[in-house]
PDB file of C-alpha atoms in Angstrom:
ATOM      1  CA  MET A   1      81.893  29.770  41.484  1.00  0.00           C
ATOM      2  CA  THR A   2      83.938  27.729  43.876  1.00  0.00           C
ATOM      3  CA  TYR A   3      83.946  23.986  43.780  1.00  0.00           C
ATOM      4  CA  ALA A   4      82.439  23.795  47.241  1.00  0.00           C
ATOM      5  CA  ARG A   5      79.473  26.054  46.100  1.00  0.00           C
ATOM      6  CA  PHE A   6      79.064  23.784  43.123  1.00  0.00           C
ATOM      7  CA  LEU A   7      79.016  20.822  45.332  1.00  0.00           C
ATOM      8  CA  GLY A   8      76.425  22.222  47.634  1.00  0.00           C
ATOM      9  CA  LEU A   9      74.155  23.463  44.919  1.00  0.00           C
ATOM     10  CA  PHE A  10      74.144  20.652  42.348  1.00  0.00           C
ATOM     11  CA  VAL A  11      74.929  17.566  44.686  1.00  0.00           C
ATOM     12  CA  VAL A  12      74.403  18.135  48.464  1.00  0.00           C
ATOM     13  CA  LEU A  13      70.877  19.836  47.706  1.00  0.00           C
ATOM     14  CA  PRO A  14      69.637  17.020  45.641  1.00  0.00           C
ATOM     15  CA  ILE A  15      70.841  14.573  47.979  1.00  0.00           C
ATOM     16  CA  LEU A  16      69.008  16.284  50.917  1.00  0.00           C
ATOM     17  CA  PHE A  17      65.851  16.354  48.610  1.00  0.00           C
ATOM     18  CA  LEU A  18      66.046  12.572  48.055  1.00  0.00           C
ATOM     19  CA  LEU A  19      66.630  11.868  51.824  1.00  0.00           C
ATOM     20  CA  VAL A  20      63.653  13.895  52.717  1.00  0.00           C
ATOM     21  CA  ARG A  21      61.521  12.491  49.974  1.00  0.00           C
ATOM     22  CA  TYR A  22      62.297   8.959  50.672  1.00  0.00           C
ATOM     23  CA  ARG A  23      62.896   9.074  54.519  1.00  0.00           C
ATOM     24  CA  ARG A  24      60.096   6.450  55.043  1.00  0.00           C
ATOM     25  CA  THR A  25      61.671   3.810  53.024  1.00  0.00           C
ATOM     26  CA  LEU A  26      65.364   4.400  53.620  1.00  0.00           C
ATOM     27  CA  SER A  27      67.127   2.168  56.206  1.00  0.00           C
ATOM     28  CA  TRP A  28      70.616   1.545  57.021  1.00  0.00           C
ATOM     29  CA  LYS A  29      70.163  -2.061  55.752  1.00  0.00           C
ATOM     30  CA  GLY A  30      68.986  -0.694  52.407  1.00  0.00           C
ATOM     31  CA  LEU A  31      71.897   1.810  52.205  1.00  0.00           C
ATOM     32  CA  ALA A  32      74.693  -0.646  52.966  1.00  0.00           C
ATOM     33  CA  PRO A  33      75.381  -1.644  49.510  1.00  0.00           C
ATOM     34  CA  MET A  34      76.132   2.033  48.747  1.00  0.00           C
ATOM     35  CA  GLY A  35      79.047   1.856  51.182  1.00  0.00           C
ATOM     36  CA  VAL A  36      80.462  -0.992  49.369  1.00  0.00           C
ATOM     37  CA  LEU A  37      79.813   1.017  46.049  1.00  0.00           C
ATOM     38  CA  LEU A  38      81.499   4.003  47.647  1.00  0.00           C
ATOM     39  CA  VAL A  39      84.821   1.810  48.538  1.00  0.00           C
ATOM     40  CA  VAL A  40      84.841   0.652  44.773  1.00  0.00           C
ATOM     41  CA  VAL A  41      84.355   4.355  43.698  1.00  0.00           C
ATOM     42  CA  TYR A  42      87.382   5.696  45.510  1.00  0.00           C
ATOM     43  CA  ALA A  43      89.580   2.741  44.828  1.00  0.00           C
ATOM     44  CA  ALA A  44      88.828   3.113  41.117  1.00  0.00           C
ATOM     45  CA  THR A  45      88.744   6.857  40.709  1.00  0.00           C
ATOM     46  CA  SER A  46      91.529   8.203  43.018  1.00  0.00           C
ATOM     47  CA  PRO A  47      94.495   6.823  41.291  1.00  0.00           C
ATOM     48  CA  TRP A  48      93.715   7.817  37.897  1.00  0.00           C
ATOM     49  CA  ASP A  49      92.328  11.299  38.786  1.00  0.00           C
ATOM     50  CA  ASN A  50      95.540  11.771  40.702  1.00  0.00           C
ATOM     51  CA  MET A  51      97.583  10.732  37.844  1.00  0.00           C
ATOM     52  CA  ALA A  52      95.935  12.843  35.254  1.00  0.00           C
ATOM     53  CA  VAL A  53      96.392  15.975  37.555  1.00  0.00           C
ATOM     54  CA  LYS A  54     100.119  15.033  38.083  1.00  0.00           C
ATOM     55  CA  TRP A  55     100.566  14.674  34.240  1.00  0.00           C
ATOM     56  CA  GLY A  56      98.675  18.040  33.711  1.00  0.00           C
ATOM     57  CA  LEU A  57      95.583  16.569  31.947  1.00  0.00           C
ATOM     58  CA  TRP A  58      93.458  18.923  34.079  1.00  0.00           C
ATOM     59  CA  GLY A  59      93.974  20.875  37.261  1.00  0.00           C
ATOM     60  CA  PHE A  60      92.164  23.074  39.695  1.00  0.00           C
ATOM     61  CA  ASP A  61      92.109  26.663  40.262  1.00  0.00           C
ATOM     62  CA  PRO A  62      93.594  27.484  43.569  1.00  0.00           C
ATOM     63  CA  GLU A  63      91.255  30.401  44.016  1.00  0.00           C
ATOM     64  CA  ARG A  64      88.310  28.244  43.668  1.00  0.00           C
ATOM     65  CA  ILE A  65      89.106  25.392  46.208  1.00  0.00           C
ATOM     66  CA  TRP A  66      89.642  25.265  49.902  1.00  0.00           C
ATOM     67  CA  GLY A  67      93.482  24.474  49.470  1.00  0.00           C
ATOM     68  CA  VAL A  68      93.489  21.096  51.402  1.00  0.00           C
ATOM     69  CA  LYS A  69      94.913  18.559  48.992  1.00  0.00           C
ATOM     70  CA  LEU A  70      95.249  14.745  49.347  1.00  0.00           C
ATOM     71  CA  GLY A  71      97.894  13.848  46.790  1.00  0.00           C
ATOM     72  CA  TYR A  72      97.242  15.826  43.822  1.00  0.00           C
ATOM     73  CA  LEU A  73      93.592  16.356  44.412  1.00  0.00           C
ATOM     74  CA  PRO A  74      91.772  18.955  46.330  1.00  0.00           C
ATOM     75  CA  LEU A  75      89.393  17.752  49.173  1.00  0.00           C
ATOM     76  CA  GLU A  76      86.462  18.863  47.050  1.00  0.00           C
ATOM     77  CA  GLU A  77      87.135  16.419  44.416  1.00  0.00           C
ATOM     78  CA  TYR A  78      87.235  13.528  46.843  1.00  0.00           C
ATOM     79  CA  LEU A  79      83.919  14.706  48.213  1.00  0.00           C
ATOM     80  CA  PHE A  80      82.525  14.858  44.751  1.00  0.00           C
ATOM     81  CA  PHE A  81      83.414  11.151  44.138  1.00  0.00           C
ATOM     82  CA  GLY A  82      81.349  10.129  47.279  1.00  0.00           C
ATOM     83  CA  LEU A  83      78.607  12.709  46.976  1.00  0.00           C
ATOM     84  CA  GLN A  84      77.978  12.049  43.331  1.00  0.00           C
ATOM     85  CA  THR A  85      77.846   8.150  43.982  1.00  0.00           C
ATOM     86  CA  LEU A  86      75.278   8.897  46.802  1.00  0.00           C
ATOM     87  CA  LEU A  87      73.318  11.096  44.564  1.00  0.00           C
ATOM     88  CA  VAL A  88      73.018   8.484  41.953  1.00  0.00           C
ATOM     89  CA  GLY A  89      72.655   5.671  44.322  1.00  0.00           C
ATOM     90  CA  LEU A  90      69.925   7.283  46.315  1.00  0.00           C
ATOM     91  CA  TRP A  91      67.992   8.230  43.005  1.00  0.00           C
ATOM     92  CA  ALA A  92      68.450   4.719  41.445  1.00  0.00           C
ATOM     93  CA  ARG A  93      67.170   2.935  44.599  1.00  0.00           C
ATOM     94  CA  ALA A  94      64.126   5.351  44.818  1.00  0.00           C
ATOM     95  CA  ARG A  95      63.551   4.614  41.024  1.00  0.00           C
ATOM     96  CA  LEU A  96      63.728   0.955  41.517  1.00  0.00           C
ATOM     97  CA  GLU A  97      61.478   0.808  44.437  1.00  0.00           C
ATOM     98  CA  ARG A  98      58.862   2.765  42.508  1.00  0.00           C
ATOM     99  CA  VAL A  99      59.182   0.304  39.484  1.00  0.00           C
ATOM    100  CA  LEU A 100      58.931  -2.788  41.652  1.00  0.00           C
ATOM    101  CA  ALA A 101      56.035  -1.351  43.554  1.00  0.00           C
ATOM    102  CA  LYS A 102      54.092  -0.635  40.164  1.00  0.00           C
ATOM    103  CA  LYS A 103      55.102  -4.320  39.291  1.00  0.00           C
ATOM    104  CA  SER A 104      53.840  -5.730  42.349  1.00  0.00           C
ATOM    105  CA  GLN A 105      50.397  -3.920  41.990  1.00  0.00           C
ATOM    106  CA  ALA A 106      49.768  -5.037  38.166  1.00  0.00           C
ATOM    107  CA  PRO A 107      46.839  -7.315  37.948  1.00  0.00           C
ATOM    108  CA  ALA A 108      47.598 -10.993  37.875  1.00  0.00           C
ATOM    109  CA  SER A 109      46.038 -11.543  34.450  1.00  0.00           C
ATOM    110  CA  GLU A 110      48.478  -8.983  33.095  1.00  0.00           C
ATOM    111  CA  ALA A 111      51.420 -10.501  34.606  1.00  0.00           C
ATOM    112  CA  HIS A 112      50.518 -13.996  33.315  1.00  0.00           C
ATOM    113  CA  ARG A 113      49.883 -12.633  29.870  1.00  0.00           C
ATOM    114  CA  SER A 114      53.361 -11.398  29.532  1.00  0.00           C
ATOM    115  CA  VAL A 115      54.931 -14.773  30.137  1.00  0.00           C
ATOM    116  CA  HIS A 116      52.382 -17.117  28.608  1.00  0.00           C
ATOM    117  CA  VAL A 117      53.692 -20.049  26.831  1.00  0.00           C
ATOM    118  CA  GLU A 118      51.390 -22.323  24.809  1.00  0.00           C
ATOM    119  CA  ARG A 119      53.538 -25.266  24.671  1.00  0.00           C
ATOM    120  CA  PRO A 120      56.550 -26.604  26.655  1.00  0.00           C
ATOM    121  CA  LEU A 121      59.946 -25.532  25.096  1.00  0.00           C
ATOM    122  CA  GLY A 122      61.892 -28.225  23.514  1.00  0.00           C
ATOM    123  CA  PRO A 123      65.751 -29.020  24.327  1.00  0.00           C
ATOM    124  CA  ARG A 124      66.841 -27.269  21.043  1.00  0.00           C
ATOM    125  CA  GLU A 125      64.811 -24.113  21.991  1.00  0.00           C
ATOM    126  CA  VAL A 126      66.348 -23.949  25.473  1.00  0.00           C
ATOM    127  CA  SER A 127      70.074 -24.490  24.589  1.00  0.00           C
ATOM    128  CA  PRO A 128      72.056 -23.690  21.327  1.00  0.00           C
TER     129      PRO A 128
END
């Protein structure tokens, strides 16, 4: 299996599923933090991944990649960094929205029960 086919099946298809599934709740404003996360991922991952390939820790079969390389890495590897980040980010965002929606629908008595304090906390209980 080629690297591109792997990305298509196991990363792009799940991203498309999440985009279609949560299309009503997605907005550019809500997705903006993922843009920042992508910058961090590329800045943190690209140098050490390039060095690992340069030093021979791992490599890429020329028969399974497109042949376009940036540094020591094939283009597909850079696509993987970004697409995997988007996949996990979309999933986490959708999951967080579901949890927050359930929490906001909880009965008021249930919410108060979990944080009920019978007496005020003293200074020694608040700080070490």
